[in-house]
Short mmCIF file of C-alpha atoms in Angstrom, two decimals:
data_model
loop_
_atom_site.label_atom_id
_atom_site.label_comp_id
_atom_site.label_asym_id
_atom_site.label_seq_id
_atom_site.Cartn_x
_atom_site.Cartn_y
_atom_site.Cartn_z
CA UNK A 1 -124.78 -31.12 -21.14
CA UNK A 2 -122.00 -33.68 -21.06
CA UNK A 3 -119.74 -34.36 -18.08
CA UNK A 4 -120.50 -31.02 -16.43
CA UNK A 5 -119.99 -29.02 -19.64
CA UNK A 6 -123.01 -27.08 -20.84
CA UNK A 7 -122.74 -26.16 -24.52
CA UNK A 8 -124.54 -23.05 -25.77
CA UNK A 9 -124.74 -22.73 -29.56
CA UNK A 10 -123.67 -19.45 -31.14
CA UNK A 11 -127.15 -19.11 -32.73
CA UNK A 12 -128.82 -19.08 -29.30
CA UNK A 13 -126.49 -16.33 -28.09
CA UNK A 14 -127.13 -14.27 -31.22
CA UNK A 15 -130.90 -14.63 -30.78
CA UNK A 16 -130.51 -13.38 -27.21
CA UNK A 17 -128.37 -10.43 -28.40
CA UNK A 18 -130.97 -9.53 -31.04
CA UNK A 19 -133.70 -9.44 -28.41
CA UNK A 20 -131.86 -7.86 -25.47
CA UNK A 21 -128.46 -6.33 -26.26
CA UNK A 22 -129.28 -3.55 -28.72
CA UNK A 23 -128.57 0.00 -27.60
CA UNK A 24 -128.64 3.41 -29.24
CA UNK A 25 -124.89 3.26 -29.89
CA UNK A 26 -124.46 -0.44 -30.71
CA UNK A 27 -127.17 -1.94 -32.90
CA UNK A 28 -127.58 -5.39 -34.45
CA UNK A 29 -124.86 -7.14 -32.44
CA UNK A 30 -123.66 -10.54 -33.59
CA UNK A 31 -121.15 -12.94 -32.14
CA UNK A 32 -118.87 -15.32 -34.02
CA UNK A 33 -117.30 -17.86 -31.66
CA UNK A 34 -113.84 -19.17 -32.49
CA UNK A 35 -111.58 -21.63 -30.66
CA UNK A 36 -109.18 -20.81 -27.82
CA UNK A 37 -111.61 -18.46 -26.00
CA UNK A 38 -111.66 -16.06 -28.93
CA UNK A 39 -114.64 -14.42 -30.59
CA UNK A 40 -115.54 -11.64 -32.97
CA UNK A 41 -118.32 -9.24 -31.96
CA UNK A 42 -119.78 -7.05 -34.69
CA UNK A 43 -122.35 -4.28 -34.44
CA UNK A 44 -123.61 -1.22 -36.27
CA UNK A 45 -122.58 2.17 -34.93
CA UNK A 46 -122.59 5.75 -36.15
CA UNK A 47 -119.17 4.99 -37.69
CA UNK A 48 -120.43 1.96 -39.63
CA UNK A 49 -120.11 -1.77 -39.00
CA UNK A 50 -117.61 -2.30 -36.17
CA UNK A 51 -115.78 -5.56 -35.52
CA UNK A 52 -114.04 -6.39 -32.26
CA UNK A 53 -111.77 -9.42 -32.01
CA UNK A 54 -111.84 -10.48 -28.36
CA UNK A 55 -110.55 -13.07 -25.94
CA UNK A 56 -112.33 -14.25 -22.80
CA UNK A 57 -109.77 -13.83 -20.01
CA UNK A 58 -111.85 -14.64 -16.95
CA UNK A 59 -115.29 -15.99 -16.20
CA UNK A 60 -116.78 -16.41 -12.72
CA UNK A 61 -120.21 -17.62 -11.71
CA UNK A 62 -121.07 -18.74 -8.20
CA UNK A 63 -123.60 -17.75 -5.55
CA UNK A 64 -121.79 -14.48 -4.80
CA UNK A 65 -120.75 -13.13 -8.19
CA UNK A 66 -121.26 -13.55 -11.91
CA UNK A 67 -118.98 -11.75 -14.33
CA UNK A 68 -116.72 -12.08 -17.34
CA UNK A 69 -113.62 -10.17 -18.38
CA UNK A 70 -113.00 -9.90 -22.10
CA UNK A 71 -109.86 -8.43 -23.64
CA UNK A 72 -110.36 -6.62 -26.95
CA UNK A 73 -107.41 -7.45 -29.19
CA UNK A 74 -108.44 -5.76 -32.43
CA UNK A 75 -110.88 -3.01 -33.41
CA UNK A 76 -112.01 -2.55 -37.02
CA UNK A 77 -114.51 -0.38 -38.84
CA UNK A 78 -115.72 -1.82 -42.15
CA UNK A 79 -114.52 0.06 -45.25
CA UNK A 80 -112.61 2.62 -43.14
CA UNK A 81 -108.94 1.54 -43.15
CA UNK A 82 -107.53 4.83 -41.82
CA UNK A 83 -109.95 4.88 -38.89
CA UNK A 84 -109.18 1.20 -38.24
CA UNK A 85 -105.46 2.04 -38.20
CA UNK A 86 -106.05 4.91 -35.76
CA UNK A 87 -108.02 2.63 -33.43
CA UNK A 88 -104.85 0.58 -32.85
CA UNK A 89 -103.58 3.45 -30.71
CA UNK A 90 -106.73 4.20 -28.70
CA UNK A 91 -108.15 1.89 -26.04
CA UNK A 92 -111.81 0.99 -26.08
CA UNK A 93 -111.99 2.44 -22.55
CA UNK A 94 -110.79 5.84 -23.79
CA UNK A 95 -113.37 5.73 -26.58
CA UNK A 96 -116.11 4.90 -24.03
CA UNK A 97 -114.91 7.76 -21.80
CA UNK A 98 -115.06 10.22 -24.71
CA UNK A 99 -118.28 9.10 -26.37
CA UNK A 100 -120.11 7.23 -23.63
CA UNK A 101 -120.42 3.57 -22.79
CA UNK A 102 -122.36 1.99 -25.68
CA UNK A 103 -123.67 -0.71 -23.33
CA UNK A 104 -124.95 1.50 -20.51
CA UNK A 105 -128.59 1.21 -21.63
CA UNK A 106 -128.61 -2.59 -21.72
CA UNK A 107 -130.66 -3.73 -18.74
CA UNK A 108 -129.69 -7.41 -18.73
CA UNK A 109 -126.12 -6.76 -17.55
CA UNK A 110 -123.75 -4.04 -16.40
CA UNK A 111 -120.66 -3.44 -18.51
CA UNK A 112 -117.67 -1.17 -18.06
CA UNK A 113 -114.46 -0.67 -19.98
CA UNK A 114 -110.97 -0.37 -18.53
CA UNK A 115 -108.32 0.08 -21.21
CA UNK A 116 -109.02 -2.67 -23.72
CA UNK A 117 -110.75 -4.87 -21.15
CA UNK A 118 -114.53 -5.16 -20.93
CA UNK A 119 -115.89 -6.34 -17.59
CA UNK A 120 -119.46 -7.61 -17.78
CA UNK A 121 -121.41 -8.14 -14.56
CA UNK A 122 -124.29 -10.36 -15.57
CA UNK A 123 -125.71 -10.74 -12.06
CA UNK A 124 -128.89 -8.82 -13.08
CA UNK A 125 -129.51 -11.45 -15.78
CA UNK A 126 -128.77 -14.34 -13.41
CA UNK A 127 -131.24 -13.00 -10.84
CA UNK A 128 -134.03 -13.20 -13.43
CA UNK A 129 -133.15 -16.70 -14.67
CA UNK A 130 -133.26 -20.32 -13.57
CA UNK A 131 -129.75 -19.82 -12.12
CA UNK A 132 -131.26 -17.86 -9.20
CA UNK A 133 -133.53 -20.77 -8.21
CA UNK A 134 -132.72 -23.53 -5.72
CA UNK A 135 -131.40 -25.63 -8.59
CA UNK A 136 -129.43 -22.77 -10.07
CA UNK A 137 -127.85 -21.87 -6.74
CA UNK A 138 -126.13 -25.25 -6.76
CA UNK A 139 -124.47 -24.55 -10.12
CA UNK A 140 -120.99 -23.08 -10.18
CA UNK A 141 -119.31 -22.32 -13.47
CA UNK A 142 -115.57 -22.63 -12.99
CA UNK A 143 -114.54 -21.51 -16.46
CA UNK A 144 -115.71 -20.91 -19.95
CA UNK A 145 -114.20 -22.05 -23.23
CA UNK A 146 -115.09 -21.53 -26.85
CA UNK A 147 -114.94 -23.65 -29.93
CA UNK A 148 -116.07 -22.86 -33.44
CA UNK A 149 -119.77 -21.98 -33.12
CA UNK A 150 -120.25 -22.84 -29.44
CA UNK A 151 -119.65 -21.59 -25.93
CA UNK A 152 -118.84 -24.21 -23.28
CA UNK A 153 -119.66 -23.61 -19.62
CA UNK A 154 -117.60 -25.87 -17.34
CA UNK A 155 -119.77 -26.54 -14.29
CA UNK A 156 -119.64 -28.52 -11.09
CA UNK A 157 -122.75 -30.44 -12.19
CA UNK A 158 -123.21 -33.48 -14.36
CA UNK A 159 -126.52 -34.47 -15.94
CA UNK A 160 -127.06 -37.12 -13.24
CA UNK A 161 -126.48 -34.50 -10.50
CA UNK A 162 -129.04 -32.18 -12.06
CA UNK A 163 -131.55 -35.00 -12.49
CA UNK A 164 -131.10 -35.92 -8.82
CA UNK A 165 -131.80 -32.35 -7.73
CA UNK A 166 -134.89 -32.10 -9.94
CA UNK A 167 -136.23 -35.48 -8.82
CA UNK A 168 -135.34 -34.85 -5.17
CA UNK A 169 -132.98 -37.84 -4.87
#
């Protein structure tokens, strides 16, 4: 943590995905973080290896709510160029309506699709983490940014603030 920015390495997120974000319809998810709030999410599906190029549009975490909105810019299926071309004309929300939400079985968060926007409510995860403790209740994340290989959480807390809370000063 530096100046209120908590940096989460891409590897840590991928380890979490491997342990908690697999479902029957989306297996072996991986995340590649790019700059400018962009990322590529890949996973195995019945169609093959799917790649989604996404952009984080909104991120909110405070005592009342915890969610992210991610816009899916590009959908690709490895080695299937015609299917990839067809996906340009179909929203991810329509696909989820037709074939079911691939993230509905994930217990760590609730996710729903609206057009090409994915809204993830991660309050269930927060309630089981340090963020639901007395210390965590003091943390507000005002925004999120990405850089190559890392996710940056912009918080209202600096390392000295956190140390003061822990030490009771």
